């Protein structure tokens, strides 16, 4: 589900709705819900793909992930979070560039744009 304080239909693309003050909830089969908050998002009413941007926060169980962008592609069953990722849970904090997650099985892959750069992992 997706909710917003305001939505505007794009005149050039009637399937795209520009949203502001957005809250999204993703229900995964046999997994806890994922809650997503952002200042803005572009929602495609045809295929449900959604691009969240500006102050994006995702909450999943005891984990919180913050970034500037989160694109969810429902037709392909994955999400990609990128730009200034800060992941934290009860045990650690992670700083990275990209986070890929599979909507079917919940698998997560964390990467950097430049493979020479390192992912920062801090234990709490």
GROMACS .gro file of C-alpha atoms in nm, residues 67-71 80-85 95-99 110-119:
model
   26
   67UNK     CA    1   1.917   0.684   0.208
   68UNK     CA    2   1.827   0.941  -0.052
   69UNK     CA    3   1.672   0.700  -0.304
   70UNK     CA    4   1.477   0.375  -0.308
   71UNK     CA    5   1.340   0.227  -0.629
   80UNK     CA    6   1.739  -0.088  -0.499
   81UNK     CA    7   1.833   0.164  -0.234
   82UNK     CA    8   2.118   0.404  -0.310
   83UNK     CA    9   2.296   0.729  -0.220
   84UNK     CA   10   2.419   0.770   0.138
   85UNK     CA   11   2.293   0.441   0.282
   95UNK     CA   12   2.752   0.267   0.562
   96UNK     CA   13   2.745   0.186   0.190
   97UNK     CA   14   2.644   0.313  -0.155
   98UNK     CA   15   2.393   0.054  -0.278
   99UNK     CA   16   2.161  -0.200  -0.124
  110UNK     CA   17   2.524  -0.441  -0.010
  111UNK     CA   18   2.776  -0.283  -0.250
  112UNK     CA   19   2.980   0.027  -0.326
  113UNK     CA   20   2.976   0.210  -0.660
  114UNK     CA   21   3.355   0.190  -0.678
  115UNK     CA   22   3.465  -0.164  -0.594
  116UNK     CA   23   3.788  -0.024  -0.450
  117UNK     CA   24   3.588   0.154  -0.179
  118UNK     CA   25   3.502  -0.042   0.132
  119UNK     CA   26   3.171  -0.090   0.305
   0.00000   0.00000   0.00000
